[in-house]
Short mmCIF file of C-alpha atoms in Angstrom, two decimals:
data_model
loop_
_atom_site.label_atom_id
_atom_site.label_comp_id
_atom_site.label_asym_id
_atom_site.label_seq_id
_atom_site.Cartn_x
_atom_site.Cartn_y
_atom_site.Cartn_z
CA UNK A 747 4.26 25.83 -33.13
CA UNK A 748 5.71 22.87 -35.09
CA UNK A 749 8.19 20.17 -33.75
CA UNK A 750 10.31 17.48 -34.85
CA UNK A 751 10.64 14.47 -32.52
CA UNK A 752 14.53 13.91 -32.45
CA UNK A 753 16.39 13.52 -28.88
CA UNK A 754 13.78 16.66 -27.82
CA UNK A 755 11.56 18.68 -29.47
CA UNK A 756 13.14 20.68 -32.39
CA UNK A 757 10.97 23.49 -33.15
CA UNK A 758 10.67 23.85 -37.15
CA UNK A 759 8.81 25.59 -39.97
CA UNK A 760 5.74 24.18 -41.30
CA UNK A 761 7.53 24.00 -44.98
CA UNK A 762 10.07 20.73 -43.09
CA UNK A 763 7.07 18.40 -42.36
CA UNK A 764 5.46 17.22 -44.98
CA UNK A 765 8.49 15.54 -46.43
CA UNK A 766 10.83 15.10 -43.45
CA UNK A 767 12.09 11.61 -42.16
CA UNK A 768 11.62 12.89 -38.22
CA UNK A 769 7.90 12.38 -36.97
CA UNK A 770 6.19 15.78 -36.08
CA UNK A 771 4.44 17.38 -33.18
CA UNK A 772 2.17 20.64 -34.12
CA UNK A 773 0.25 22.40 -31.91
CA UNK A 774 -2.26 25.20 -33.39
CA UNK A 775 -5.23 27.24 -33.08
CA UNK A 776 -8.94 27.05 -33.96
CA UNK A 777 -7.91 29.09 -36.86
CA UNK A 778 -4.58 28.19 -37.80
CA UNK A 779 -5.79 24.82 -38.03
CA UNK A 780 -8.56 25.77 -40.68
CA UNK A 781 -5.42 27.84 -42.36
CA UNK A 782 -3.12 24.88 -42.21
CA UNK A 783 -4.89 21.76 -42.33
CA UNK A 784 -4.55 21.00 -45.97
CA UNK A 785 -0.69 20.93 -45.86
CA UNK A 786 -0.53 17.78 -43.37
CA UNK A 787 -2.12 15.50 -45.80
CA UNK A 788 -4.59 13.90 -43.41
CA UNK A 789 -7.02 11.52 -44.39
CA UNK A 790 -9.98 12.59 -41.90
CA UNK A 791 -13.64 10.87 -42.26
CA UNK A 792 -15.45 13.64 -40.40
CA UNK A 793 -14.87 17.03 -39.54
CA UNK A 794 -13.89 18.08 -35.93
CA UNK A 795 -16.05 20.09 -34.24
CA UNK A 796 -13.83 22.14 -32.01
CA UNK A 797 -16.43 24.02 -30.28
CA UNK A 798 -18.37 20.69 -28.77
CA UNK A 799 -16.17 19.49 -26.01
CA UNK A 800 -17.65 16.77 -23.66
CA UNK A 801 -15.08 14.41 -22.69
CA UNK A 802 -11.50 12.73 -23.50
CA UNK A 803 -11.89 10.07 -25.85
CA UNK A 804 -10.09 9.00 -29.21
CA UNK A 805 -11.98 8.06 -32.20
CA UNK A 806 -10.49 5.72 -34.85
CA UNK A 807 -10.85 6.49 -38.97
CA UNK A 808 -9.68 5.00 -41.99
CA UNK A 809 -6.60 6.53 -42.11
CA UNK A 810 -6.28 8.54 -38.85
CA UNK A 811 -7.30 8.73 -35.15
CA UNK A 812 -9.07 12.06 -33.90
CA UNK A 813 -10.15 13.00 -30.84
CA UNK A 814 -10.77 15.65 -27.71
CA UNK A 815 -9.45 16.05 -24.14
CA UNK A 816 -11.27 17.73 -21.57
CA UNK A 817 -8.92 17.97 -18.50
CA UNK A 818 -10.09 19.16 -15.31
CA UNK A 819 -7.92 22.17 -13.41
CA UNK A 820 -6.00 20.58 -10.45
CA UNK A 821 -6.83 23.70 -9.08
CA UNK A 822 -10.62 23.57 -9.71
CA UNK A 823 -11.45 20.26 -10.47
CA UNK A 824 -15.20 20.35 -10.67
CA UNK A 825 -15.82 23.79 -12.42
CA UNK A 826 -12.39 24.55 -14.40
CA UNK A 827 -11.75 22.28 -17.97
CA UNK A 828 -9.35 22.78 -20.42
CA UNK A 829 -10.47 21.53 -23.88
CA UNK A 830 -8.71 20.56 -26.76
CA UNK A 831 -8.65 18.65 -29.97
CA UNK A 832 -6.14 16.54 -31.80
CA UNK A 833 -5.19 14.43 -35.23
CA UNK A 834 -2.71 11.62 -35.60
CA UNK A 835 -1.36 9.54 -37.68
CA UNK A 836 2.05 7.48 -38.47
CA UNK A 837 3.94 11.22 -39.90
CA UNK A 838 2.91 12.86 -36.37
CA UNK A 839 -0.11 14.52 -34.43
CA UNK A 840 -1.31 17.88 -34.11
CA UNK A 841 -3.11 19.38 -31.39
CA UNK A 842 -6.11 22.33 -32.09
CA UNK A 843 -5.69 23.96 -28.60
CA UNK A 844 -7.00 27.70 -27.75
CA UNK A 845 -6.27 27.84 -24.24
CA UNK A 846 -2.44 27.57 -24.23
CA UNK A 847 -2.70 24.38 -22.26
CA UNK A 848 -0.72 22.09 -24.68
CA UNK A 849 2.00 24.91 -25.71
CA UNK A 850 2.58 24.94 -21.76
CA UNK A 851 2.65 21.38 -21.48
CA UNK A 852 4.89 20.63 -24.64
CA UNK A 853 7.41 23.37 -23.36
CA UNK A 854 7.46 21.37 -20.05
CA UNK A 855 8.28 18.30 -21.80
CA UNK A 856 11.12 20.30 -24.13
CA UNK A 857 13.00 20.87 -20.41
CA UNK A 858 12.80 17.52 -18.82
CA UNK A 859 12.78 15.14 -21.78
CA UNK A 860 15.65 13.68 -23.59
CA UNK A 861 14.57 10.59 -25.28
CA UNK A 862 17.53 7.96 -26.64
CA UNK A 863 15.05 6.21 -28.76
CA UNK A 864 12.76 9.13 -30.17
CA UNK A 865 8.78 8.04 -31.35
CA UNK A 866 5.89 9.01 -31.99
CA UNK A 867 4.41 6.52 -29.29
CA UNK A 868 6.83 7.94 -26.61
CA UNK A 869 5.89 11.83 -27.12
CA UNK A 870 2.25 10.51 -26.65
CA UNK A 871 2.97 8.61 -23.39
CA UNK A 872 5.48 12.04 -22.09
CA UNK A 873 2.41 14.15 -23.22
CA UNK A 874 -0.05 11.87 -21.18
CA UNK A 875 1.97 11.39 -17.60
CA UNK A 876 1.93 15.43 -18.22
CA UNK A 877 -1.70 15.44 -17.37
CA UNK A 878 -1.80 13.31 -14.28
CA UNK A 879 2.02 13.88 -12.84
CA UNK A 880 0.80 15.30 -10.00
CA UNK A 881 -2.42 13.28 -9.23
CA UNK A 882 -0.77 11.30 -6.49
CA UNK A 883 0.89 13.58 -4.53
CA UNK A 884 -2.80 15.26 -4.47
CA UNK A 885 -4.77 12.43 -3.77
CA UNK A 886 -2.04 12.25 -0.73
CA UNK A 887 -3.03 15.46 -0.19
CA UNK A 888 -6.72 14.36 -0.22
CA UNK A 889 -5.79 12.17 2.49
CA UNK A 890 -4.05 14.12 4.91
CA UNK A 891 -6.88 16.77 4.77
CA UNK A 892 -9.55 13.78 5.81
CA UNK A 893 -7.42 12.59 8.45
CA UNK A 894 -7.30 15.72 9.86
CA UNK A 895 -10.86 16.27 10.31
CA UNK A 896 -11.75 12.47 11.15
CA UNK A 897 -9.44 13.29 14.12
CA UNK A 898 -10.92 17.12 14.33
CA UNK A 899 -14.42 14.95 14.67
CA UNK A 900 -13.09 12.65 17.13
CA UNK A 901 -12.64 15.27 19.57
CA UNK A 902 -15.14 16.81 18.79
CA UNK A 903 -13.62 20.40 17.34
CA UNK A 904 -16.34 22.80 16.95
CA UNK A 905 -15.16 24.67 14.08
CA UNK A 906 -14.70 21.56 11.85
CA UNK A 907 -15.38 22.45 8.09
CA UNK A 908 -17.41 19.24 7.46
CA UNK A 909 -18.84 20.91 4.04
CA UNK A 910 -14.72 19.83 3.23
CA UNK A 911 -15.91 16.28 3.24
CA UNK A 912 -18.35 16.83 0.28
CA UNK A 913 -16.01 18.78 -1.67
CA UNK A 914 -13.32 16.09 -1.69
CA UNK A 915 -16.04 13.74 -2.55
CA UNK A 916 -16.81 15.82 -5.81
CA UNK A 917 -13.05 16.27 -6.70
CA UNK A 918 -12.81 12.15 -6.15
CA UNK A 919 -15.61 11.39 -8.12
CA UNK A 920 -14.83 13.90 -11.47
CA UNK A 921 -11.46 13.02 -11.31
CA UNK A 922 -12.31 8.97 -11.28
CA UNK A 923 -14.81 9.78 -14.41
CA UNK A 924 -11.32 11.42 -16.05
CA UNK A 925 -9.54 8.30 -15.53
CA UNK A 926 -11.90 6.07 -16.84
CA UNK A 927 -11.67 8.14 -19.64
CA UNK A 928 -8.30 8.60 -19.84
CA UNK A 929 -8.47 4.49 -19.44
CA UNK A 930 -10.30 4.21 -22.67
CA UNK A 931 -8.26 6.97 -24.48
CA UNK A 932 -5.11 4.74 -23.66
CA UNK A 933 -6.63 1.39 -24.80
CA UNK A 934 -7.40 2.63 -28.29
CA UNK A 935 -3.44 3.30 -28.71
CA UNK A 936 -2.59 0.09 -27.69
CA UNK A 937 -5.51 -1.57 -29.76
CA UNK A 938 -3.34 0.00 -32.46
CA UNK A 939 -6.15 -0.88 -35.50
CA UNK A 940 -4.71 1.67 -38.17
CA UNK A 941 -0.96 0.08 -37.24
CA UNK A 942 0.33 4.17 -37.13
CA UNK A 943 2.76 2.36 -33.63
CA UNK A 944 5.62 0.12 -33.98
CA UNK A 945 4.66 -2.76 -32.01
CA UNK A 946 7.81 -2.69 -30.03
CA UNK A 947 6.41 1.17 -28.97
CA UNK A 948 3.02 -0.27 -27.53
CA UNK A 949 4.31 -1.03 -24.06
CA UNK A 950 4.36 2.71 -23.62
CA UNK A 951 0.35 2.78 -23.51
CA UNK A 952 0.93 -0.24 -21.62
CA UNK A 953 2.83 1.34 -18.82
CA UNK A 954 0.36 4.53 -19.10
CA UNK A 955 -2.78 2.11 -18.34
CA UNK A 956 -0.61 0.45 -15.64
CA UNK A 957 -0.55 4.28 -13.78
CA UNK A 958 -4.06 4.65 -14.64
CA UNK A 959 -5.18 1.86 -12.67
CA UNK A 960 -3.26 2.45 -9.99
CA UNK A 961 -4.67 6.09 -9.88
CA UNK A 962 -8.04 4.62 -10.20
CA UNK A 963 -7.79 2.42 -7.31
CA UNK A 964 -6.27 5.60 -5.29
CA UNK A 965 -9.47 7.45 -6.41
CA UNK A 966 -11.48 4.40 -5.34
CA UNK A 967 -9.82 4.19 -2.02
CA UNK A 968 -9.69 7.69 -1.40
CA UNK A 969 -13.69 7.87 -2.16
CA UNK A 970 -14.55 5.11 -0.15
CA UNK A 971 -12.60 7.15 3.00
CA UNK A 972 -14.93 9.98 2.47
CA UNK A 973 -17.86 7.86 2.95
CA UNK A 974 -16.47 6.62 6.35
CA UNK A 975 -15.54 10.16 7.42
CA UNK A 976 -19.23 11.52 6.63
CA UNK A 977 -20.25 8.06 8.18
CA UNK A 978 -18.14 8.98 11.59
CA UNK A 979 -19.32 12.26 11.63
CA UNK A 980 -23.17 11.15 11.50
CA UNK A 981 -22.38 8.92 14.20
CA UNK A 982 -20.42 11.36 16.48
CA UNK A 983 -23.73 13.44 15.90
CA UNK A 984 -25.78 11.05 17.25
CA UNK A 985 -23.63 10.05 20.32
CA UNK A 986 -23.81 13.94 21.20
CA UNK A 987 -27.61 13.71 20.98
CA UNK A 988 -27.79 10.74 23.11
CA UNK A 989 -25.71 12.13 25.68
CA UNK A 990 -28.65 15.42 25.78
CA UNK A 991 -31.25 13.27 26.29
CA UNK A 992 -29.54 11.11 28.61
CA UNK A 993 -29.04 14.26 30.93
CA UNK A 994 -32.19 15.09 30.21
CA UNK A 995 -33.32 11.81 31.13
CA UNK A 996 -31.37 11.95 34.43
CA UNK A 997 -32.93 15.86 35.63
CA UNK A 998 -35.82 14.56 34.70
CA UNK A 999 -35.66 11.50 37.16
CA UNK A 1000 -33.93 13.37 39.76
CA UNK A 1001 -37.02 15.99 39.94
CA UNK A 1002 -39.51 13.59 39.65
CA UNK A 1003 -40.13 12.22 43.28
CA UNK A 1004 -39.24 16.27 44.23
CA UNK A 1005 -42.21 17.17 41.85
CA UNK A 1006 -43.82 14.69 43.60
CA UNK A 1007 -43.59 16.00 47.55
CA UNK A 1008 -44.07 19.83 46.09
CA UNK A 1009 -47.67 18.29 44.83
CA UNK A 1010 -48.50 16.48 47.49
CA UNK A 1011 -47.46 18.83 50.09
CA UNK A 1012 -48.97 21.69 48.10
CA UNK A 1013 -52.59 20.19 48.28
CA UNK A 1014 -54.70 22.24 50.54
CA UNK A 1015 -56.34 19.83 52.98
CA UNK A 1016 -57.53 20.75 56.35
CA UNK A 1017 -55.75 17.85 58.38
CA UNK A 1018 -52.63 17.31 57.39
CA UNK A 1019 -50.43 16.73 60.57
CA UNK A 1020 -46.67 17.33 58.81
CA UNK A 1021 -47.92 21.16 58.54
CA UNK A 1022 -48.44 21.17 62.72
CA UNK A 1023 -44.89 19.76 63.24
CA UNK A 1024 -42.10 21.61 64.31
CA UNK A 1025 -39.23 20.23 62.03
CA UNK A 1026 -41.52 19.20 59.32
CA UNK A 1027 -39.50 21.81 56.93
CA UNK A 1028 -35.98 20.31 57.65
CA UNK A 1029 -37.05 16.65 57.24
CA UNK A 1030 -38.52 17.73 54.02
CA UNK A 1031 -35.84 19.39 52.79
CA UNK A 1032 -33.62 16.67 53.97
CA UNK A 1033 -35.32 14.19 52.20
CA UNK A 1034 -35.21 16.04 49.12
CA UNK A 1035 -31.24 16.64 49.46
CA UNK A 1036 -31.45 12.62 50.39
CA UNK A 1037 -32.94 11.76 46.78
CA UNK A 1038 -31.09 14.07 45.03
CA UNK A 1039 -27.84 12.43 46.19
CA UNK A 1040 -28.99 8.79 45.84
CA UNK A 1041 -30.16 9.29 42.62
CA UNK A 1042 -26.42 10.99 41.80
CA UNK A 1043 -24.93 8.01 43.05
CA UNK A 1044 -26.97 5.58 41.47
CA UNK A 1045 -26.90 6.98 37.89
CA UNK A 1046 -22.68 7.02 38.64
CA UNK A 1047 -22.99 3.75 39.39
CA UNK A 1048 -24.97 3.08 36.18
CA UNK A 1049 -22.14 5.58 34.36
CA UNK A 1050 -25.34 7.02 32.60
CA UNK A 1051 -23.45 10.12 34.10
#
């Protein structure tokens, strides 16, 4: 697929690049890019390896910027990627994509885009807000989801997914690593060494780090929330075990002067007057009833109960 930058994306032939006054945008395959890659007239220092993906990052040449994206699924953020390579330089920049990723996102950007001032520099930044349009309506989603089980927590729902909370934390923390990359990626256009931008076109980069940090904060924010939702849930944990062995402590304390008259009544000596007595069983059993309800009232009292 090849592309002029005019108003939109124009869709072309190969054969109008090379010496065409519009800017280009060409996205290929693996092997289309080993078939075509002589007819762009790129100056490249090092050849990319397309099959060793590890990150989004831009790397700057003599006479041309190269570099990778690896862009986690929205879907699947910590097992899903989609990888890519591209090449730029002042004529245009072409993207070595297998997955269909770009084509999807360039065809996106064909329906919503119509640029009075066409560049170079604003495809890139249109291209870039393509990858993270959606980030904050999902790190509001992020949110609502924790305050629904801080408050499931607070009342102590039994059927509370708290494995949820670690999840989220995951999704936070590979999707703050993309930013920071995405950070760096950004800064490297607007360092603009090899002067491929027109000055005037570098507050686009500008206004794409401007979203990054504020998505990075959100991240920040977000992962920070997690910690106090894990931290709540430890300490709603604890309260529950303190209230066992508070009951227990209370049965225990209640049955311990009972324990008490069952021993000593159950000891067989020879003269104990009590056992001659006619209401010795009644008193005994309302001295037991006696304790038990003092003790009731006195731990009510103490609101250990």
């Amino acid at each position: 697929m090849f592309y002029h930058i005019k108003d939109t994306l124009v869709e072309c032939d190969i054969s109008e690049i090379k010496n065409s006054q519009y800017q280009y945008v060409s996205v290929l395959t693996k092997d289309e890019w080993s078939k075509y890659k002589d007819s762009f007239d790129l100056v490249i220092d090092m050849e990319l390896d397309l099959n060793d993906i590890h990150s989004t990052k831009a790397v700057v040449n003599f006479d041309s910027l190269t570099g990778t994206f690896m862009i986690p699924d929205r879907n699947n953020i910590t097992e899903q990627f989609y990888k890519f390579s591209f090449v730029l330089d002042e004529k245009g920049i072409i993207f070595i994509d297998d997955s269909g990723r770009v084509k999807k996102m360039i065809r996106r950007i064909c329906r919503q885009k119509r640029w009075r001032i066409p560049s170079l520099e604003r495809f890139i930044y249109d291209f870039l807000e393509q990858i993270i349009y959606r980030d904050m309506q999902l790190m509001e989603k992020y949110e609502l989801e924790l305050d629904k089980i801080e408050e499931a927590i607070l009342k102590e729902v039994d059927d509370v997914d708290l494995n949820r909370i670690s999840d989220i934390r995951s999704d936070i923390r590979d999707l703050r690593i993309h930013y920071e990359q995405l950070t760096d990626f950004g800064q490297e256009f607007e360092e603009n060494e090899n002067e491929f931008f027109m000055e005037e076109n570098l507050r686009y980069f500008r206004l794409f780090l401007n979203r990054m940090d504020r998505l990075r904060d959100e991240a920040r924010s977000l992962h920070e929330y997690t910690m106090q939702v894990r931290d709540l849930q430890h300490t709603q944990l604890d309260i529950k075990q303190n209230r066992i062995m508070t009951l227990l402590t209370v049965v225990t304390t209640i049955f311990m002067p009972l324990t008490l008259i069952v021993g000593w009544y159950g000891m067989n000596f020879k003269y104990m007057p009590e056992l001659e007595w006619h209401w010795s069983y009644p008193v005994v059993f309302l001295i037991s009833v006696l304790i038990v309800v003092l003790s009731l009232i006195y731990f009510k009292k103490k609101k250990w109960l």
